[in-house]
Coordinates of C-alpha atoms in Angstrom, one line a residue:
Chain K
X1 CA -15.5 65.3 30.6
X2 CA -16.7 67.4 33.5
X3 CA -15.9 65.2 36.4
X4 CA -16.2 68.1 38.8
X5 CA -19.1 70.5 38.6
X6 CA -19.9 73.7 40.2
X7 CA -23.4 74.6 39.0
X8 CA -23.6 78.1 40.4
X9 CA -21.4 80.5 38.5
X10 CA -22.0 83.2 41.0
X11 CA -23.2 83.8 44.6
X12 CA -23.9 87.0 46.4
X13 CA -24.3 87.3 50.2
X14 CA -24.4 90.0 52.9
X15 CA -21.4 90.6 55.1
X16 CA -21.7 88.5 58.3
X17 CA -24.0 86.0 56.8
X18 CA -23.1 82.4 55.7
X19 CA -21.8 81.6 52.3
X20 CA -22.4 78.1 51.0
X21 CA -20.6 77.0 47.8
X22 CA -21.5 73.7 46.3
X23 CA -19.6 71.1 44.2
X24 CA -20.6 67.8 42.7
X25 CA -18.4 65.1 41.3
X26 CA -18.9 62.0 39.2
X27 CA -15.7 59.9 39.6
X28 CA -16.1 57.6 42.6
X29 CA -12.3 57.1 42.6
X30 CA -11.8 60.7 43.8
X31 CA -10.6 60.5 47.4
X32 CA -9.1 64.0 48.1
X33 CA -11.0 67.2 47.6
X34 CA -9.7 70.8 47.8
X35 CA -11.0 74.3 47.6
X36 CA -9.0 77.0 45.9
X37 CA -9.7 80.7 46.0
X38 CA -8.7 83.1 43.2
X39 CA -8.4 86.8 43.1
X40 CA -8.3 88.7 39.8
X41 CA -4.8 88.6 38.1
X42 CA -3.5 86.0 40.6
X43 CA -3.2 82.3 40.5
X44 CA -5.5 80.1 42.7
X45 CA -4.5 79.7 46.3
X46 CA -5.2 76.7 48.4
X47 CA -7.9 77.2 51.0
X48 CA -8.9 73.9 52.6
X49 CA -9.0 70.2 51.8
X50 CA -10.8 67.1 53.0
X51 CA -9.9 63.4 52.6
X52 CA -12.6 60.9 51.8
X53 CA -12.2 59.2 55.2
X54 CA -13.7 62.3 56.8
X55 CA -17.0 64.1 56.3
X56 CA -16.1 67.5 57.8
X57 CA -13.0 69.6 58.0
X58 CA -12.9 73.0 59.7
X59 CA -10.3 75.8 59.6
X60 CA -11.4 79.0 61.2
X61 CA -14.3 80.5 59.3
X62 CA -14.1 77.8 56.6
X63 CA -15.6 74.4 56.9
X64 CA -15.8 71.8 54.1
X65 CA -18.4 69.1 54.2
X66 CA -18.2 65.8 52.2
X67 CA -21.2 63.6 51.4
X68 CA -19.6 60.6 49.6
X69 CA -22.9 58.8 48.9
X70 CA -24.2 61.9 47.1
X71 CA -20.8 62.7 45.6
X72 CA -21.2 66.2 46.9
X73 CA -19.1 68.6 48.9
X74 CA -19.8 72.1 50.1
X75 CA -17.7 75.0 51.5
X76 CA -19.2 77.1 54.3
X77 CA -17.8 80.5 55.1
X78 CA -19.1 81.9 58.4
X79 CA -19.2 84.9 58.9
X80 CA -18.6 86.1 55.3
X81 CA -16.4 89.1 54.9
X82 CA -16.0 91.5 52.0
X83 CA -12.4 90.2 51.6
X84 CA -13.8 86.8 50.8
X85 CA -15.1 88.1 47.5
X86 CA -13.3 85.9 44.9
X87 CA -13.8 83.0 42.6
X88 CA -13.8 79.7 44.4
X89 CA -12.7 76.5 42.6
X90 CA -13.5 73.0 43.8
X91 CA -11.0 70.3 42.8
X92 CA -10.7 66.6 43.3
X93 CA -8.0 63.9 42.8
X94 CA -7.8 60.1 42.7
X95 CA -5.2 58.1 44.7
X96 CA -3.5 56.9 41.6
X97 CA -1.9 60.3 40.8
X98 CA -1.8 63.9 41.7
X99 CA -3.9 64.9 38.7
X100 CA -6.5 67.3 39.9
X101 CA -9.8 68.0 38.2
X102 CA -11.3 71.5 38.7
X103 CA -14.8 72.8 38.6
X104 CA -15.6 75.8 36.6
X105 CA -15.6 78.1 39.7
X106 CA -18.2 80.1 41.6
X107 CA -17.8 83.9 41.9
X108 CA -18.6 84.9 45.5
X109 CA -19.5 88.5 46.2
X110 CA -19.8 89.6 49.8
X111 CA -21.6 92.9 50.1
X112 CA -20.8 95.2 53.0
Chain M
X1 CA 9.3 81.3 51.0
X2 CA 9.2 82.4 47.4
X3 CA 6.2 81.3 45.4
X4 CA 5.9 79.9 41.9
X5 CA 7.2 82.4 39.4
X6 CA 5.9 82.8 35.9
X7 CA 6.8 85.1 33.0
X8 CA 5.6 86.9 31.0
X9 CA 2.5 88.0 32.8
X10 CA 0.7 89.0 29.6
X11 CA 1.3 88.2 25.9
X12 CA -0.5 89.2 22.8
X13 CA 0.3 87.5 19.5
X14 CA -1.3 86.9 16.2
X15 CA -2.5 83.5 15.2
X16 CA 0.1 81.2 13.6
X17 CA 2.9 82.9 15.7
X18 CA 4.8 81.1 18.3
X19 CA 5.0 81.8 22.0
X20 CA 6.8 80.5 25.1
X21 CA 6.1 80.7 28.8
X22 CA 8.5 80.2 31.6
X23 CA 7.9 78.8 35.1
X24 CA 10.1 78.6 38.1
X25 CA 8.6 76.3 40.9
X26 CA 9.0 76.5 44.6
X27 CA 12.4 75.2 45.6
X28 CA 12.3 71.5 46.4
X29 CA 9.0 70.8 44.7
X30 CA 9.5 67.8 42.6
X31 CA 6.1 67.9 40.8
X32 CA 5.3 70.7 38.3
X33 CA 2.1 71.2 36.4
X34 CA 1.0 73.4 33.5
X35 CA -2.8 74.3 33.3
X36 CA -4.8 76.1 30.8
X37 CA -7.7 78.2 32.1
X38 CA -10.1 79.4 29.5
X39 CA -12.4 82.3 30.6
X40 CA -15.4 80.9 32.6
X41 CA -13.9 77.5 33.1
X42 CA -11.7 75.9 35.7
X43 CA -8.0 75.1 35.1
X44 CA -7.4 72.1 32.8
X45 CA -4.2 70.1 33.3
X46 CA -2.0 70.1 30.2
X47 CA 1.1 68.3 31.5
X48 CA 2.5 67.1 34.8
X49 CA 6.2 66.5 35.4
X50 CA 7.9 64.6 38.2
X51 CA 11.4 66.0 38.3
X52 CA 12.3 66.1 34.7
X53 CA 10.1 63.2 33.6
X54 CA 6.5 63.5 32.1
X55 CA 3.9 61.8 34.4
X56 CA 0.8 62.8 32.4
X57 CA 0.5 64.7 29.1
X58 CA -2.8 63.1 27.9
X59 CA -4.5 66.4 27.5
X60 CA -1.7 68.3 25.9
X61 CA -2.4 69.1 22.2
X62 CA 0.9 67.7 21.0
X63 CA 0.6 68.9 17.4
X64 CA 1.1 72.5 18.6
X65 CA 2.0 72.4 22.4
X66 CA 5.3 71.3 23.8
X67 CA 6.8 71.5 27.3
X68 CA 10.1 70.6 28.9
X69 CA 11.7 70.6 32.3
X70 CA 15.3 69.8 31.4
X71 CA 17.0 70.0 34.8
X72 CA 14.0 69.1 36.9
X73 CA 13.6 72.7 38.1
X74 CA 12.4 75.4 35.6
X75 CA 10.0 74.6 32.9
X76 CA 8.9 76.1 29.6
X77 CA 5.6 75.6 27.7
X78 CA 5.5 76.4 24.0
X79 CA 2.7 76.9 21.5
X80 CA 3.6 76.7 17.8
X81 CA 1.6 77.8 15.9
X82 CA -1.0 79.5 18.0
X83 CA -4.7 79.4 17.3
X84 CA -7.4 81.8 18.4
X85 CA -8.8 79.2 20.8
X86 CA -5.5 79.1 22.7
X87 CA -6.4 82.5 24.3
X88 CA -6.4 81.6 27.9
X89 CA -4.5 82.0 31.2
X90 CA -1.7 79.5 31.5
X91 CA -1.0 78.5 35.1
X92 CA 2.0 76.8 36.4
X93 CA 1.8 75.0 39.8
X94 CA 4.2 72.9 41.8
X95 CA 3.8 70.5 44.8
X96 CA 5.6 68.2 47.0
X97 CA 4.6 64.6 46.4
X98 CA 0.8 64.0 46.9
X99 CA 0.1 67.3 48.4
X100 CA -1.8 70.5 47.5
X101 CA -0.5 72.5 44.6
X102 CA 0.8 76.0 44.8
X103 CA 0.0 78.2 41.8
X104 CA 1.9 80.9 40.0
X105 CA 0.1 84.1 39.0
X106 CA -0.4 82.9 35.4
X107 CA 0.3 84.2 31.9
X108 CA -2.6 85.7 30.1
X109 CA -2.3 84.9 26.4
X110 CA -4.4 86.7 23.8
X111 CA -4.3 85.4 20.3
X112 CA -5.6 87.8 17.6

């Protein structure tokens, strides 16, 4: 059951431009959403999160937007840097437990 | 602060053999998770421990997979016997209660 979906397996952007990674979910019980970043041969590392009581959370170059009615969230990276090239996973959890569901990931390539 | 440690990093076995993975979580983290990440997919939760008790093992193939966390710290995940479809990266993560998870580097298992 794919409760969290990342429909774009890959994204390529030019250095300095904006990267927008999208994520959709189906479970209306999800109330906490996270983005993880993964480099090859490493485990995912936490990037940014957002609670369902907010619609935006910003941390430096990274901003996550949440649209609860559309069950959609997105990660914006501005400006994109070559070091941002990685696989980005969207994850969501429900208040009943800490069981996170992950999307399949989007591979971001930032070209110099 | 030391991160989540996992060993081995890589393992190659033949089908029907047994294999075990080890995880040492971040000190003080009560919750420990084992995930299976098949190539091209996001991490899938196999089992979640709270201290040495199992919180969720609904997605663990119990006919061949087992996991334990005897003293509420380190954990082992075992596959016996392995199948070709078990080839994946096995990720261990830990977290304080209801917080983001910190992942180890993973163990890449190849079953031939």
